[in-house]
Short mmCIF file of C-alpha atoms in Angstrom, two decimals:
data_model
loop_
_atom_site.label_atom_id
_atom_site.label_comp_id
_atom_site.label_asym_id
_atom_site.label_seq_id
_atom_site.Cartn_x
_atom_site.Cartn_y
_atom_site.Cartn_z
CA UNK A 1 -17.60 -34.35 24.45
CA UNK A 2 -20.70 -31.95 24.95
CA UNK A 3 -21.18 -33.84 28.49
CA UNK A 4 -17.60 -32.97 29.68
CA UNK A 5 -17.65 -29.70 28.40
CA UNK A 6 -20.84 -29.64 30.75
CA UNK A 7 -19.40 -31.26 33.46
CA UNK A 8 -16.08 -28.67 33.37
CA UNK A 9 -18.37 -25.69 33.27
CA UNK A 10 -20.29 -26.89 36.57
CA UNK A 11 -17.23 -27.87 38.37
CA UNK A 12 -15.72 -24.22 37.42
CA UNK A 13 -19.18 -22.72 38.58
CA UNK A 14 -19.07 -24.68 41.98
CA UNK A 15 -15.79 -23.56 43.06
CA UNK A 16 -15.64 -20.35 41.74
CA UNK A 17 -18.90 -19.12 43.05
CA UNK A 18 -18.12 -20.30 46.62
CA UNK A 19 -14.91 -18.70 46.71
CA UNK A 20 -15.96 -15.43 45.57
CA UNK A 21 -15.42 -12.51 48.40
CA UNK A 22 -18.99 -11.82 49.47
CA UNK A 23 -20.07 -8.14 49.77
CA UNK A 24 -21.52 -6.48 53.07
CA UNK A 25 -24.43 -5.01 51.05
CA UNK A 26 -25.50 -4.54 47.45
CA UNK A 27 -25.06 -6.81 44.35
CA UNK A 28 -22.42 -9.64 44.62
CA UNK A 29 -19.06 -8.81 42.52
CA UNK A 30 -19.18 -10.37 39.13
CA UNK A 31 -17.76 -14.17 38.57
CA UNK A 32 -14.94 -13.06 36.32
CA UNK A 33 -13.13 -11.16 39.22
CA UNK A 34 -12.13 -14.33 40.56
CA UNK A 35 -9.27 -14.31 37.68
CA UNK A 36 -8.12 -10.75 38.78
CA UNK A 37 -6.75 -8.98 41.18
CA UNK A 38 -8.07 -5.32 42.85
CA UNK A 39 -5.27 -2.79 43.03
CA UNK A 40 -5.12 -0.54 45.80
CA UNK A 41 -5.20 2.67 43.76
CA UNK A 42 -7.13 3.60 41.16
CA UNK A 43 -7.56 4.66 37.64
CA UNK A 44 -7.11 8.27 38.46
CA UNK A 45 -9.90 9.43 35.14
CA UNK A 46 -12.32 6.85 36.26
CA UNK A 47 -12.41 6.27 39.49
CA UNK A 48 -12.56 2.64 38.92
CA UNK A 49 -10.05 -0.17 40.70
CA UNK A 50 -7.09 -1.61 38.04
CA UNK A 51 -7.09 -5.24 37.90
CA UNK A 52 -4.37 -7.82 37.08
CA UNK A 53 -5.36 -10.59 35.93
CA UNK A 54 -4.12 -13.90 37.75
CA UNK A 55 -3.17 -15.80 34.75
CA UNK A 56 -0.50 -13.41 32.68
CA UNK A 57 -0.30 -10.60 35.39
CA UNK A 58 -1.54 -8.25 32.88
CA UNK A 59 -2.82 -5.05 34.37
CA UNK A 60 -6.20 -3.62 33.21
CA UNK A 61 -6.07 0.23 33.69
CA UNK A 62 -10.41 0.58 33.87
CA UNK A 63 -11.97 -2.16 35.56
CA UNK A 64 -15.38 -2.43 33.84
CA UNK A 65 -16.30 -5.91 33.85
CA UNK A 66 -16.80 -5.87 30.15
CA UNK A 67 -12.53 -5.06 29.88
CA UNK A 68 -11.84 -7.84 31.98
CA UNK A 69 -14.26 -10.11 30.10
CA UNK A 70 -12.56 -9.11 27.00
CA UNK A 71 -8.98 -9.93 28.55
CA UNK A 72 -10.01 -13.33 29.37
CA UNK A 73 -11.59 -13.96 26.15
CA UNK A 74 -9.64 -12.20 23.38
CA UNK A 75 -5.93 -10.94 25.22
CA UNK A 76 -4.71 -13.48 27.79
CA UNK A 77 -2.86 -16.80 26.01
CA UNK A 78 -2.60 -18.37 29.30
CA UNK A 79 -6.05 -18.97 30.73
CA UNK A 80 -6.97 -22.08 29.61
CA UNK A 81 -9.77 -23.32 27.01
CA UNK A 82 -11.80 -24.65 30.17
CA UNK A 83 -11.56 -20.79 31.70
CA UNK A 84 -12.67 -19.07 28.47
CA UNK A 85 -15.68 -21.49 27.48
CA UNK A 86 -16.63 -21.36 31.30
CA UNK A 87 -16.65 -17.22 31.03
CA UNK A 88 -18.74 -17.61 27.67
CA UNK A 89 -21.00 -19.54 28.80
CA UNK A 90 -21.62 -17.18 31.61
CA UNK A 91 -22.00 -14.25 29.30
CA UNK A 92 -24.76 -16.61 27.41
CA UNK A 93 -26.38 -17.69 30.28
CA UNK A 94 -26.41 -13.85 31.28
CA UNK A 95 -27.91 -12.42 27.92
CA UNK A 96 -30.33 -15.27 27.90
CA UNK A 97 -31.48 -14.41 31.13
CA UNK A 98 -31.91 -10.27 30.99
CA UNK A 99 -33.32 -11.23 27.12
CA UNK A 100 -36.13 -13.74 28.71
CA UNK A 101 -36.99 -11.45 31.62
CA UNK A 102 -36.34 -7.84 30.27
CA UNK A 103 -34.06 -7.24 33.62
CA UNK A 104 -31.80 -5.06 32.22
CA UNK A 105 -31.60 -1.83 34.25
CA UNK A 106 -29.43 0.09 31.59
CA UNK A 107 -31.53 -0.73 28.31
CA UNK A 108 -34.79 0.37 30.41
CA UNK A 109 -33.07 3.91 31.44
CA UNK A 110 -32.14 4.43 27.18
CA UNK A 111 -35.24 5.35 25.11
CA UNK A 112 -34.73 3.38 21.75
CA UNK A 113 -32.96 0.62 23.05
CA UNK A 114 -34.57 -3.05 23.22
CA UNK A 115 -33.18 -5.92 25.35
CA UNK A 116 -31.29 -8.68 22.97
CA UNK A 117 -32.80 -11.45 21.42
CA UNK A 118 -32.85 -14.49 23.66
CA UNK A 119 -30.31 -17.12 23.07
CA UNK A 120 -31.99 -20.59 23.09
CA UNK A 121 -28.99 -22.43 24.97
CA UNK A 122 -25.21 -21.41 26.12
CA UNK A 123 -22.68 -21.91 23.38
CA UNK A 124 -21.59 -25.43 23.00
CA UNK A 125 -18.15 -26.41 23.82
CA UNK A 126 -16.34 -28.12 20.32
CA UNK A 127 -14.41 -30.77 20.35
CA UNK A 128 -10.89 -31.61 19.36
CA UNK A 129 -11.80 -32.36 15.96
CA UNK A 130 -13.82 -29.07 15.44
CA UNK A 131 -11.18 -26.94 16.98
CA UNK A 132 -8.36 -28.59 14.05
CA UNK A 133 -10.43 -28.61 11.38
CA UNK A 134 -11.00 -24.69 12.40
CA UNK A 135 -7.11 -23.82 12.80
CA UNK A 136 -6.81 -25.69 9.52
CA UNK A 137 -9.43 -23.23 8.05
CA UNK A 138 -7.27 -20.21 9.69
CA UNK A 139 -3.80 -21.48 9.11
CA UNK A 140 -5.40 -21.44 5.20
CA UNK A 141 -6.93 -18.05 5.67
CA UNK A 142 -3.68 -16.53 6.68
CA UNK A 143 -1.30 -18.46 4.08
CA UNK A 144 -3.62 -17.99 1.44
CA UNK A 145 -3.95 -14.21 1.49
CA UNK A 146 0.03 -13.92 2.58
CA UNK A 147 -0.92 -12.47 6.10
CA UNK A 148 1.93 -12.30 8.82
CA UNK A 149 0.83 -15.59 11.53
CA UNK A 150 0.92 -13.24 14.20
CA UNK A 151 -2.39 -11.49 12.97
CA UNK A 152 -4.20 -14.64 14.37
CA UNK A 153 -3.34 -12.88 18.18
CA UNK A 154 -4.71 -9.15 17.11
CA UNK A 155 -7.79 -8.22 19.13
CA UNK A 156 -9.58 -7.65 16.00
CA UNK A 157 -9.03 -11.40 14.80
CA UNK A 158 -10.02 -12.66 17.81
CA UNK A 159 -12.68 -10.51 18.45
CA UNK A 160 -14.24 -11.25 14.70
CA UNK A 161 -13.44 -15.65 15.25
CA UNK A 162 -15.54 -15.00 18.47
CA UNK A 163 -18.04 -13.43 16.68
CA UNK A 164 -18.94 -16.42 14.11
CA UNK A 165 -18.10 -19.26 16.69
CA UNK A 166 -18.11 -18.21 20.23
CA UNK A 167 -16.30 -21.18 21.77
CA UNK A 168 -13.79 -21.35 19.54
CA UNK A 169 -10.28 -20.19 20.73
CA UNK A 170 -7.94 -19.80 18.12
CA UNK A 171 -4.43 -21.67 18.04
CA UNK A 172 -1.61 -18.93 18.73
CA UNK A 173 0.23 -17.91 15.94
CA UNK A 174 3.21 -20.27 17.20
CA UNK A 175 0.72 -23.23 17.07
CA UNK A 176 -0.38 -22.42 13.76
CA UNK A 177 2.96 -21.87 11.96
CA UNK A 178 4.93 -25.22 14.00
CA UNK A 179 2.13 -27.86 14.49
CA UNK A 180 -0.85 -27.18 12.34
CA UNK A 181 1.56 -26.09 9.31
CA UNK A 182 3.71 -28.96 9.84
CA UNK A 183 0.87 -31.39 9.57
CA UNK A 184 -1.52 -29.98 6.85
CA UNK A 185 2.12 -30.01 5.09
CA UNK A 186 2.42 -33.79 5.42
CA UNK A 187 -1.53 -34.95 5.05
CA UNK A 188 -1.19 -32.87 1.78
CA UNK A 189 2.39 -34.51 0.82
CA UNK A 190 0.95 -38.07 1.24
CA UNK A 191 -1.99 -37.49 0.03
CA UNK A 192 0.15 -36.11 -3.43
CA UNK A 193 2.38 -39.13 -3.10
CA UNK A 194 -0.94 -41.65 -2.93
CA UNK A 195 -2.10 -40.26 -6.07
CA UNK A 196 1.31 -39.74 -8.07
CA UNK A 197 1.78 -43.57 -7.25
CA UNK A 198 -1.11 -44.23 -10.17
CA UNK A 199 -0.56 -41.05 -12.27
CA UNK A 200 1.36 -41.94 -15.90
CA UNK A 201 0.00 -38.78 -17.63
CA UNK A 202 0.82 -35.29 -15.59
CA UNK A 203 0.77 -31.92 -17.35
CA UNK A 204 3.48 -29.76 -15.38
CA UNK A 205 3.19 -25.88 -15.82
CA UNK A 206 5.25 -23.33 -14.85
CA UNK A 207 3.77 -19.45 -13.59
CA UNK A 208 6.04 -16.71 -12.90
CA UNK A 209 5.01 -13.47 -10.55
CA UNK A 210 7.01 -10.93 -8.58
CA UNK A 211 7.19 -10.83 -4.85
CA UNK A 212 6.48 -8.22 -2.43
CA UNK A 213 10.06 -7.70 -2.80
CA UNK A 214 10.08 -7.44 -6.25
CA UNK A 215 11.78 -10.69 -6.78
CA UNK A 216 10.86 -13.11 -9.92
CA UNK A 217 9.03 -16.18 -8.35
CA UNK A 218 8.11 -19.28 -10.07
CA UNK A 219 6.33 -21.96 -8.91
CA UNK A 220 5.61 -25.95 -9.97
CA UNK A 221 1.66 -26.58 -10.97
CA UNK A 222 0.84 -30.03 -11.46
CA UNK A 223 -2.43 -31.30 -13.22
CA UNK A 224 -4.01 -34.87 -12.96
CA UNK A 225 -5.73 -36.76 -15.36
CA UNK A 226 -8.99 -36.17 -13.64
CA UNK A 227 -8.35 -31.99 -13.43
CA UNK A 228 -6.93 -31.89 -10.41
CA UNK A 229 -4.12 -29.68 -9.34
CA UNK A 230 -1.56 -29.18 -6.78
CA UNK A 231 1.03 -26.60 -5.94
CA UNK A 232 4.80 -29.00 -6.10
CA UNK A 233 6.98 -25.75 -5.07
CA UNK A 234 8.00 -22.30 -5.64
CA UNK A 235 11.21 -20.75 -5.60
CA UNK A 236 11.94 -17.05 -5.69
CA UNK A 237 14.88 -16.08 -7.58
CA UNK A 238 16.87 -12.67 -7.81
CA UNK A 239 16.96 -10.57 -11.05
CA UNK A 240 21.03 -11.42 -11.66
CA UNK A 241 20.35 -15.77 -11.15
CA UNK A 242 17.35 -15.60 -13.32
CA UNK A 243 18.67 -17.04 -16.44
CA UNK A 244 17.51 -19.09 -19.02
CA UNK A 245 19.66 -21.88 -17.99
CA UNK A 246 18.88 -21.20 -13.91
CA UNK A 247 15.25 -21.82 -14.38
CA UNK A 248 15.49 -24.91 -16.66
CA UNK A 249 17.42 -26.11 -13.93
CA UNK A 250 14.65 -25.70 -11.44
CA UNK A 251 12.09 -26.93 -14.00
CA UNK A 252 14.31 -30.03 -14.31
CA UNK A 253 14.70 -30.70 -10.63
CA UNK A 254 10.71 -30.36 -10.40
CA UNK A 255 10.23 -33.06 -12.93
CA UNK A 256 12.83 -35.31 -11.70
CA UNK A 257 10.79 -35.57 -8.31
CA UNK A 258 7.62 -36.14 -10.18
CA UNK A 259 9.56 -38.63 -12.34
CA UNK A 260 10.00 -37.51 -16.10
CA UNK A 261 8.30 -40.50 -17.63
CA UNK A 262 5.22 -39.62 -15.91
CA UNK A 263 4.96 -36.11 -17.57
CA UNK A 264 3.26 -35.68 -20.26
CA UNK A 265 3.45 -31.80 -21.17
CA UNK A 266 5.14 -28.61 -20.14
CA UNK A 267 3.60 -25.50 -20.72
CA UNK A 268 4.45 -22.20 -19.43
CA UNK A 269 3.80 -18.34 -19.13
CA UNK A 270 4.62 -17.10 -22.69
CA UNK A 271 8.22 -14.41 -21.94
CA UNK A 272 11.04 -14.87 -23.11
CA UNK A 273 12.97 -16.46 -19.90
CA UNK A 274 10.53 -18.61 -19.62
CA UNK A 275 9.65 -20.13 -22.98
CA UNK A 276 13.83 -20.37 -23.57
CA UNK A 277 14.18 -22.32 -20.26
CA UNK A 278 11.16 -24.84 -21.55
CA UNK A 279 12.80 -25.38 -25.02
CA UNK A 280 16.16 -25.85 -22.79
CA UNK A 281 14.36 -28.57 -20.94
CA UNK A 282 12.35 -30.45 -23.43
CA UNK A 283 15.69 -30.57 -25.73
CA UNK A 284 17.38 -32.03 -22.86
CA UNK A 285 18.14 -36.74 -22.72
CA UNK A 286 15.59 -37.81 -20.64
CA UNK A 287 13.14 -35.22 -21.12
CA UNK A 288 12.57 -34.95 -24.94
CA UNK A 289 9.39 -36.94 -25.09
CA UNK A 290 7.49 -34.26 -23.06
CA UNK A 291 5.13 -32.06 -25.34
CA UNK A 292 6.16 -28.45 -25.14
CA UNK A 293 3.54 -26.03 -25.58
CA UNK A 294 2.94 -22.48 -24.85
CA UNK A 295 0.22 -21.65 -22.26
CA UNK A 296 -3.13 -21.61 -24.79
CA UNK A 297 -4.60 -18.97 -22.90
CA UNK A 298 -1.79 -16.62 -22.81
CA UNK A 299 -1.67 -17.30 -26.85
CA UNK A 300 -5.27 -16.46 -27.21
CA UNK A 301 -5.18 -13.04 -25.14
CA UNK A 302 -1.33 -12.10 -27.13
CA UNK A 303 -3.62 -13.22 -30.27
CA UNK A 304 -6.78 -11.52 -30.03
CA UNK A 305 -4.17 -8.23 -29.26
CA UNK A 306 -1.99 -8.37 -32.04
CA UNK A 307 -5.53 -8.96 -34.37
CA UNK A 308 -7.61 -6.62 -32.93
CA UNK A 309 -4.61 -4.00 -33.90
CA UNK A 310 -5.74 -5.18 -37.64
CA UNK A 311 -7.91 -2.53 -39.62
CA UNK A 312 -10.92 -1.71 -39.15
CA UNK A 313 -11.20 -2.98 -35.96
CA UNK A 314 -7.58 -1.42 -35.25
CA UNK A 315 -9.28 2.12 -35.91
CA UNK A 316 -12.27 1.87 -34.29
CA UNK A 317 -10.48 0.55 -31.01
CA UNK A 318 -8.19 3.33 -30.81
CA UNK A 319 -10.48 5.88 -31.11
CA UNK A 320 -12.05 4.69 -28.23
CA UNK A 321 -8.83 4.64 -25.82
CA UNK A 322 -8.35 8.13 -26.89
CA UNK A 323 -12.31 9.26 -25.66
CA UNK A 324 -11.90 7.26 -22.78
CA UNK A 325 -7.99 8.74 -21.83
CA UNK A 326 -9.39 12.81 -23.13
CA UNK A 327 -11.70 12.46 -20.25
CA UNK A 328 -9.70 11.06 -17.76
CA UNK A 329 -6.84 13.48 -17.97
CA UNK A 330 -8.80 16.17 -16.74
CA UNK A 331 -10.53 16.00 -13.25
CA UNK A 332 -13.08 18.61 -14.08
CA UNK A 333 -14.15 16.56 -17.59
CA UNK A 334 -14.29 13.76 -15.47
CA UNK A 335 -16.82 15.41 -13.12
CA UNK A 336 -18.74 16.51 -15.32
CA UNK A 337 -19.53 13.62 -17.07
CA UNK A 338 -19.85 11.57 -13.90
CA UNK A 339 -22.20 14.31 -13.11
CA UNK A 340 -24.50 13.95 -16.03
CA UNK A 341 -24.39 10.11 -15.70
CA UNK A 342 -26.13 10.70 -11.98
CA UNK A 343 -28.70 12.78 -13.22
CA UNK A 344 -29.38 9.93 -16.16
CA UNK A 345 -29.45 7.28 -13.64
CA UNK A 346 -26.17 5.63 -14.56
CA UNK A 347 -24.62 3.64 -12.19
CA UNK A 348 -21.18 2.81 -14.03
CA UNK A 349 -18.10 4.77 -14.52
CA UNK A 350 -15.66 5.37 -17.38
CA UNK A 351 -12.85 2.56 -17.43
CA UNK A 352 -9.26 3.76 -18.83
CA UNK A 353 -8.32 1.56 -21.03
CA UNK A 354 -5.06 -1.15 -21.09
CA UNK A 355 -4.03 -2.10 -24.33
CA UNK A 356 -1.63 -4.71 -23.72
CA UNK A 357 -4.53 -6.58 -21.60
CA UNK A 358 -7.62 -8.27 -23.60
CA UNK A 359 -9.72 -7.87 -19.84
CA UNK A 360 -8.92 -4.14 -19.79
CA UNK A 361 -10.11 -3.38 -23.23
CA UNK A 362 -13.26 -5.19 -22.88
CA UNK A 363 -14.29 -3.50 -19.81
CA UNK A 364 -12.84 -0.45 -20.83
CA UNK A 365 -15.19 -0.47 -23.94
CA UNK A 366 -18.22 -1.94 -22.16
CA UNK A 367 -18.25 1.04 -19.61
CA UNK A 368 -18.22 3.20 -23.09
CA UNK A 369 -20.80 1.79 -24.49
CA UNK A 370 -23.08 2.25 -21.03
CA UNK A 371 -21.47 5.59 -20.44
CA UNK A 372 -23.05 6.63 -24.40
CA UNK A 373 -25.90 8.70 -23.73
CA UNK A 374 -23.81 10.83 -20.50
CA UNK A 375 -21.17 11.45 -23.05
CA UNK A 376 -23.20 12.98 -25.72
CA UNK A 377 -25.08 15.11 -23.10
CA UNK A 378 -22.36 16.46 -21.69
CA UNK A 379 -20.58 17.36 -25.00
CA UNK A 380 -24.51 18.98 -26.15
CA UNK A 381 -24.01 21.19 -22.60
CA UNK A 382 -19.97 21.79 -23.24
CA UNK A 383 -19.77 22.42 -26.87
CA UNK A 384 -16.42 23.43 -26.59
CA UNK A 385 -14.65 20.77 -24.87
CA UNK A 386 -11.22 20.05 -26.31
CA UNK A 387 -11.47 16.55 -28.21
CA UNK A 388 -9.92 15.68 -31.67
CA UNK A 389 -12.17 16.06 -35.36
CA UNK A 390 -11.90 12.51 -35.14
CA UNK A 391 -13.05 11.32 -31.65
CA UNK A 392 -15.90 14.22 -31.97
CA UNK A 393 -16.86 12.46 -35.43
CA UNK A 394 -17.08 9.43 -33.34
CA UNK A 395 -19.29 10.63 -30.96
CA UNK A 396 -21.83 11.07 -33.35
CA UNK A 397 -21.64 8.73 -35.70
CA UNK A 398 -24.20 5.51 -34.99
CA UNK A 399 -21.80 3.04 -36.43
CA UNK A 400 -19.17 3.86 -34.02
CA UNK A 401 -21.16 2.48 -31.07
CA UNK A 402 -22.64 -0.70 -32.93
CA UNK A 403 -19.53 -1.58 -33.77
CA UNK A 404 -18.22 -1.22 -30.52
CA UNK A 405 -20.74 -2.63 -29.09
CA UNK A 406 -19.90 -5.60 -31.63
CA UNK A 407 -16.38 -5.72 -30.76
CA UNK A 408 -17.27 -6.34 -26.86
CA UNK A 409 -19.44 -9.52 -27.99
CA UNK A 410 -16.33 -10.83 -29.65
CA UNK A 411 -14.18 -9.68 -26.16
CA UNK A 412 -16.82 -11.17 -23.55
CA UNK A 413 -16.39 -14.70 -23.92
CA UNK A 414 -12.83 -14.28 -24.85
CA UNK A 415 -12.43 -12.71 -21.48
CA UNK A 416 -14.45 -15.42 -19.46
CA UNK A 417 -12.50 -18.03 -21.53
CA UNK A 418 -9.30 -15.87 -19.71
CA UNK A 419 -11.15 -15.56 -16.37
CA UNK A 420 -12.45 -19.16 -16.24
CA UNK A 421 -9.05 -20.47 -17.06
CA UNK A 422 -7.41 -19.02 -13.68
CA UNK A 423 -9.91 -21.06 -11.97
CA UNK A 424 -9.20 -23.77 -13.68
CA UNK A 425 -13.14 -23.68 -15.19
CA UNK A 426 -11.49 -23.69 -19.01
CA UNK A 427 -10.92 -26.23 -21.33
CA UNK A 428 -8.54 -26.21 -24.14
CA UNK A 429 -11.41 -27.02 -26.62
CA UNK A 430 -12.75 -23.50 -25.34
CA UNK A 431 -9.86 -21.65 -25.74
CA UNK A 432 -9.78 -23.32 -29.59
CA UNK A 433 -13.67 -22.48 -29.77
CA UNK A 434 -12.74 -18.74 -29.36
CA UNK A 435 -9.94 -18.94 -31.82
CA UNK A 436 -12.06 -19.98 -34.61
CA UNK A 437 -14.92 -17.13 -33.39
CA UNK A 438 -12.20 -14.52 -33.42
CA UNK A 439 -10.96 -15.66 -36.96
CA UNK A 440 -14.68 -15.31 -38.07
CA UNK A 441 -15.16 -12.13 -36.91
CA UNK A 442 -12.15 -10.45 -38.14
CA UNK A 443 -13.21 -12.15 -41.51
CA UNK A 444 -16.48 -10.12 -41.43
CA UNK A 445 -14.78 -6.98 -40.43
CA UNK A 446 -12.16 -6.82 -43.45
CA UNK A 447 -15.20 -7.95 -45.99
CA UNK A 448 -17.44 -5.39 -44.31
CA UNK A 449 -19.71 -8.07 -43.90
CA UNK A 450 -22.32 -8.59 -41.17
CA UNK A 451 -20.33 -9.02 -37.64
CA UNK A 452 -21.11 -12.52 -36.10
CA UNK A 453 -23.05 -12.60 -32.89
CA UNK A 454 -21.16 -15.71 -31.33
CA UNK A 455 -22.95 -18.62 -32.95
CA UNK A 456 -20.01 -20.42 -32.22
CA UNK A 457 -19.95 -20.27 -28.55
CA UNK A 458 -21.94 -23.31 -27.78
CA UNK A 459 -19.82 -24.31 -24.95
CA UNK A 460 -22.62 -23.35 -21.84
CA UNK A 461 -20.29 -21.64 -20.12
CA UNK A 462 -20.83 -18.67 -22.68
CA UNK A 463 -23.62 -18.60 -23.97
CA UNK A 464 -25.46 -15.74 -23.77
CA UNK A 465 -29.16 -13.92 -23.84
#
């Protein structure tokens, strides 16, 4: 392929070069205005002739070389992939060149500037192959991270694909969402079908999410035996057709394609909807042999919540949240202490605090422990800042911060266990592991016993310094 690619690019040169109107004195126009035409009049604030280029008629108000090389390379969908790798390989071959012999007039008039680092060869054509597998990798970017198709034809997409692989071209955003969509969709269907074919043992779960619209979505996760997963469908639903009895119908109509017999469990996100439409489902002929479980990891965060709201550790936590919010409701506390972290050298900033969410009260606590010595600074320099008896009591008490700093041992694998587990890095016998950790620790904490520094976590995922 690299020899026709070759052979295109001299052809292209041959012809173009000999066509090219040849000036009565001076330097010879540039190659690429053989794909525009001059304008009689000119840009009237630069003096310079408009060009339109031959291939979409577009009209290019300055005529700088550089604007028209841009047009071909990034603007106009009509010039063909010959005409765009010929007009990069010129560029190349020109940088090379003024690299190699340090001809460039401009970057010898500008102190400061040096010439750019030679190229060792033109950029290489790709091949059929190359140019699919990159779509693929763009159709993926785009679905992926829910961007509109049409991004793929904004001069700053193009101008950034060009960037990491010169001769690559990208497919048009009607391209991408027809014919590459179309057949990633059925590789990926047969490739699911192929593999289904030998499955007897699927675990089916079911995730719900809002839309952009605000609209409850829920979509179809199957797991194989060997830990792979794919995506079997979504299906957005409005607020008013979002029963109980809707989504078990969906959930049913999901498992009837996978063939109920092969399922071996149905777990889902733990709401109420949702875990009523999975009893409605399992309790239904034909579908009563599938285990029905709760997600694990969902249980362990609503767990470790509803214990950590258990005294001591109950106390201790709340305490906390209330330092944490007394400095975040006012801008000029806030400052302040931000302030006095700087001068210490701390890098970190003071989380608020989400009790509902096992992540946000571990990181909310970590950042308190790290934000310690700031805090008691700035209260030493602001005697009088408003704080309750028993948040100031806090403050200075040693025991406050070991336990906290306790607490967020217990909450760090917990939260990697949470993490892990929505990149599919978690195994159920972790999620148990942490179960029997928490129960020990909340043991310790009623007796007043020493706090457990998670001997239990030998899974290597967690383990820790």
């Amino acid at each position: 392929m690299e020899s026709i690619g070759t052979d295109v690019s001299t052809n292209l040169n041959t012809s173009l070069t000999s066509s090219l109107p040849r000036n009565k004195g001076g330097a010879p126009p540039s190659f690429i205005w053989k794909f525009f035409a001059k304008l009689q009049q000119n840009n009237k604030k630069t003096n310079r002739y408009r060009a339109q280029c031959n291939f979409c008629s577009h009209v290019v108000e300055d005529g700088r070389v550089e604007n028209l090389h841009k047009h071909i390379l990034h603007v106009c969908q009509i010039a063909s992939t010959d005409i765009k790798q010929y007009v990069q390989a010129e560029l190349d071959k020109k940088a090379f060149d003024e690299g190699r012999t340090g001809k460039n007039k401009k970057q010898k008039r500008e102190q400061g500037q040096t010439p750019p680092a030679p190229r060792a060869a033109a950029a290489r054509p790709i091949n059929d192959k190359e140019q699919d597998e990159l779509d693929v990798k763009l159709l993926r970017l785009l679905i992926m991270n829910s961007l509109p198709f049409d991004a793929v034809e904004s001069p700053w997409m193009l101008d950034f694909c060009h960037s990491l692989k010169p001769s690559y071209v990208p497919a048009g955003a009607p391209k991408l969402q027809t014919t590459v969509l179309t057949q990633e969709y059925l590789k990926s269907r047969a490739a699911f079908t192929a593999r289904l074919a030998q499955e007897h043992n699927l675990s089916v779960s079911i995730d719900f999410w809002r839309s952009d619209s605000d609209q409850p979505v829920y979509a179809c996760n199957v797991a194989f035996s060997d830990g792979s997963v794919f995506l079997l469908g979504a299906k957005e639903l409005p607020d008013a057709a979002g029963t109980a009895e809707d989504v078990a119908g969906i959930i049913k109509e999901w498992l009837n394609m996978l063939g109920p017999e092969k399922v071996g469990s149905l777990s889902t996100d733990d709401f109420g909807t949702l875990t009523e439409a999975r009893c409605l489902v399992v309790s239904t002929p034909g579908f009563t042999h599938i285990v029905d479980f709760r997600c694990p990891v969902h249980a362990l965060g609503l767990a470790v919540l509803a214990m950590l709201g258990s005294e001591p550790v109950n106390a201790l936590i709340c305490n906390a949240h209330m330092m944490a919010s007394r400095f975040h409701a006012s801008s000029a506390a806030s400052a302040s202490l931000a302030a006095e972290a700087k001068e210490m050298g701390i890098s970190v900033e003071l989380l608020p605090c989400n009790l509902s969410q096992v992540q946000s009260v571990h990181a909310s606590l970590q950042s308190l422990i790290q934000m310690e010595h700031a805090i008691k600074q700035m209260l030493q320099k602001h005697p009088n800042f408003p704080m309750s008896q028993a948040v100031s009591e806090c403050v200075n008490r040693v025991s406050f911060w070991s336990q906290i700093a306790e607490i967020c041992k217990l909450l760090a694998p917990i939260t990697d266990v949470v993490r892990g587990s929505m990149s599919r890095t978690s195994s159920l016998a972790d999620v148990v592991l942490h179960w029997l950790h928490l129960a020990r620790f909340l043991q310790a904490a009623e007796t007043g016993a020493n706090l457990p520094h998670g001997e239990l976590v030998s899974s290597s995922a967690f383990q820790r310094p």
